[in-house]
JSON list of C-alpha atoms in Angstrom, two decimals:
[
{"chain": "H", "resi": 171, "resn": "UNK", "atom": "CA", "xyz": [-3.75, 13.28, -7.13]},
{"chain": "H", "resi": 172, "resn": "UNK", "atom": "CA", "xyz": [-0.61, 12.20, -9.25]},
{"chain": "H", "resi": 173, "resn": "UNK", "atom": "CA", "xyz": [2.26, 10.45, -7.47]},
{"chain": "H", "resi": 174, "resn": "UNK", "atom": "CA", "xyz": [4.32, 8.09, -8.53]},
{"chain": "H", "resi": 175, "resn": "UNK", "atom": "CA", "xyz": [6.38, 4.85, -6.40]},
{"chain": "H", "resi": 176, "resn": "UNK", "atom": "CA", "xyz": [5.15, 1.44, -5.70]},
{"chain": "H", "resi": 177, "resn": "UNK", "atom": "CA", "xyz": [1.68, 0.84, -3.64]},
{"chain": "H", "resi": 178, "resn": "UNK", "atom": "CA", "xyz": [3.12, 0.54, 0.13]},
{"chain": "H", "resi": 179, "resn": "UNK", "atom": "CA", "xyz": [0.74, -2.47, 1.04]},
{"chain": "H", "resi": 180, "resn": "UNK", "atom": "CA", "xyz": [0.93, -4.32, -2.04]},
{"chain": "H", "resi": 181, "resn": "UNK", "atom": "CA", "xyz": [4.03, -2.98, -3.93]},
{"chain": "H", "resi": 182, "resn": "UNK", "atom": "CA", "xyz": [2.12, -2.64, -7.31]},
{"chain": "H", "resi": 183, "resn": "UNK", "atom": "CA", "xyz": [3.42, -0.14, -9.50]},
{"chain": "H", "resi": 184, "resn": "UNK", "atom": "CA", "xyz": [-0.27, 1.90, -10.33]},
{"chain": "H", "resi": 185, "resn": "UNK", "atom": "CA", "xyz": [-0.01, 4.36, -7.59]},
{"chain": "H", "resi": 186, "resn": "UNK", "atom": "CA", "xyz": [-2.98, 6.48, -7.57]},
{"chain": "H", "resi": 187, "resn": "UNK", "atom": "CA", "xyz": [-3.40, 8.02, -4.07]},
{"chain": "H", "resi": 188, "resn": "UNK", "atom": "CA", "xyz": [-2.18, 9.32, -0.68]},
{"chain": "H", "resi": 189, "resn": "UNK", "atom": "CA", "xyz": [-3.10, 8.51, 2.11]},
{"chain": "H", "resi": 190, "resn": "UNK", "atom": "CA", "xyz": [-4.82, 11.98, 4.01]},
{"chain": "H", "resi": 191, "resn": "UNK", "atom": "CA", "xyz": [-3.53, 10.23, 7.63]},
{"chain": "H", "resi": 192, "resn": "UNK", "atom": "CA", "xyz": [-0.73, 8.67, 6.97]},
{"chain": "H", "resi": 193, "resn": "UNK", "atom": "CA", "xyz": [0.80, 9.56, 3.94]},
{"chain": "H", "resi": 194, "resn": "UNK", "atom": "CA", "xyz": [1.12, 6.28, 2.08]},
{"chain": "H", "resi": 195, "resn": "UNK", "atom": "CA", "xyz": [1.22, 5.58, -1.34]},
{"chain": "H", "resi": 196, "resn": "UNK", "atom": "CA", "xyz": [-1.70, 3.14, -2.34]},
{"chain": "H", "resi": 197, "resn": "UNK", "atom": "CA", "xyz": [-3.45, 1.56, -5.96]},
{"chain": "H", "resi": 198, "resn": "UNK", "atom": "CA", "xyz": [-6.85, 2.16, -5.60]},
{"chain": "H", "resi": 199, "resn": "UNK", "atom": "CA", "xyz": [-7.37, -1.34, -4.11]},
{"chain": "H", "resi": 200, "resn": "UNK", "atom": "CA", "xyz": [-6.11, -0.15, -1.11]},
{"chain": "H", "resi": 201, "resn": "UNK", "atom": "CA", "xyz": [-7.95, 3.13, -1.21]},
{"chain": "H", "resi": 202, "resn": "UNK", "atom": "CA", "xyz": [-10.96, 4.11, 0.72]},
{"chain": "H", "resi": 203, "resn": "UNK", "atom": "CA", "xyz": [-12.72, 7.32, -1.43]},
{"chain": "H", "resi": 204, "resn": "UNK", "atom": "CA", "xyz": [-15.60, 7.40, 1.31]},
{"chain": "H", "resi": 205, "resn": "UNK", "atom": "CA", "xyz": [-12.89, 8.75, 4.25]},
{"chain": "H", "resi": 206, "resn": "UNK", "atom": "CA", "xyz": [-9.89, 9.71, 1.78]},
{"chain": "H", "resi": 207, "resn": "UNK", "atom": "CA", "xyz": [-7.83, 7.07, 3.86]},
{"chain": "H", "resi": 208, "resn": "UNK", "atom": "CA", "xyz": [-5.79, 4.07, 3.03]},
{"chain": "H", "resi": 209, "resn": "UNK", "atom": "CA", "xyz": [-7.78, 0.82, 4.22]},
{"chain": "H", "resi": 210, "resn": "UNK", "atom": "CA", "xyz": [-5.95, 0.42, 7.42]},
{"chain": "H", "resi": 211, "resn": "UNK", "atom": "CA", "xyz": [-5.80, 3.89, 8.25]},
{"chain": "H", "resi": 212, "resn": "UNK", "atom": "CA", "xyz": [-9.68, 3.43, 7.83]},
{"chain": "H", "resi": 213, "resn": "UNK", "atom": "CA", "xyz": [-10.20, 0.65, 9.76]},
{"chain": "H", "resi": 214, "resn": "UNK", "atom": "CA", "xyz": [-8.11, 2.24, 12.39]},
{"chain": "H", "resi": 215, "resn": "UNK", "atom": "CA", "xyz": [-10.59, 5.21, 12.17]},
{"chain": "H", "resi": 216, "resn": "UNK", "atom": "CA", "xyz": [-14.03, 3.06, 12.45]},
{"chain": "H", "resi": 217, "resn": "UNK", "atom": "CA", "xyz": [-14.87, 1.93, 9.17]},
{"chain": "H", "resi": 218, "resn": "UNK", "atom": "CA", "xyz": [-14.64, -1.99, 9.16]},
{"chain": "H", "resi": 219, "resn": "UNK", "atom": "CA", "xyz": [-16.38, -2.14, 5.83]},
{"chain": "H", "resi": 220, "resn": "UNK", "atom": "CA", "xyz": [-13.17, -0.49, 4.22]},
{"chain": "H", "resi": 221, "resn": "UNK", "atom": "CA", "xyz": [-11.50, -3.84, 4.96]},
{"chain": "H", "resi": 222, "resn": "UNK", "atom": "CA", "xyz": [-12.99, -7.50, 2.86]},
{"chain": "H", "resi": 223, "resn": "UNK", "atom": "CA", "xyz": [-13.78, -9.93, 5.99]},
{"chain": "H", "resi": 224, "resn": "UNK", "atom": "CA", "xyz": [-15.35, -13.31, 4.72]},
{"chain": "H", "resi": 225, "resn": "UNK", "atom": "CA", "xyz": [-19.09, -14.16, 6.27]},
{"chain": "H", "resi": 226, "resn": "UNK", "atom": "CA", "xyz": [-17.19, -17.20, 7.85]},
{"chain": "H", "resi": 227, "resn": "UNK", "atom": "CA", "xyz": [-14.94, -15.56, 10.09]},
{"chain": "H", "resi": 228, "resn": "UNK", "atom": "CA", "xyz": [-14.81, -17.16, 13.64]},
{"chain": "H", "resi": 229, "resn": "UNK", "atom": "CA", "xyz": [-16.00, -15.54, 16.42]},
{"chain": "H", "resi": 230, "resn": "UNK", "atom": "CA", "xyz": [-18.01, -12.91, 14.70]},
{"chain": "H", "resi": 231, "resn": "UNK", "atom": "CA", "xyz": [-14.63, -11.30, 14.57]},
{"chain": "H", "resi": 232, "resn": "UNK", "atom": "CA", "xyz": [-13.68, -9.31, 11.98]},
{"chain": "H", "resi": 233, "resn": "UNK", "atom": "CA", "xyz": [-10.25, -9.07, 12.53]},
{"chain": "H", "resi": 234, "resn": "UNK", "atom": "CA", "xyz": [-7.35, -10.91, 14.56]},
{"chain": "H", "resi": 235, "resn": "UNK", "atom": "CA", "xyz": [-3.77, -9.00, 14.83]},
{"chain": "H", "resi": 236, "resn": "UNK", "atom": "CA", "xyz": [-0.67, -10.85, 16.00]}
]
């Protein structure tokens, strides 16, 4: 897909995708080509792995929200 603005997570200019459930414009950093999502749209949707977690989290949890 061609589009063109800034990546919406990371504001880099090298837009490459859209997000297929939500509609943002990501760089392929924040892309997910397994679901066709943007990473948090694919965590959202199940797929932890879509998101980089380090081995040393605390907890065994992968990810804390405030």
């Amino acid at each position: 897909m061609s589009v063109a603005g800034l990546c919406e997570l990371c504001g880099r200019p090298e837009v490459d995708h859209g997000c297929d459930r939500c509609g943002q414009l990501v760089c392929d950093e924040h892309w997910s080509e397994d679901t066709g999502l943007c990473v948090e749209c694919a965590a959202d949707a199940g797929r932890p792995d879509d998101r980089r977690v380090p081995e040393d989290a605390p907890d065994g949890v992968d990810t804390y929200r405030f």
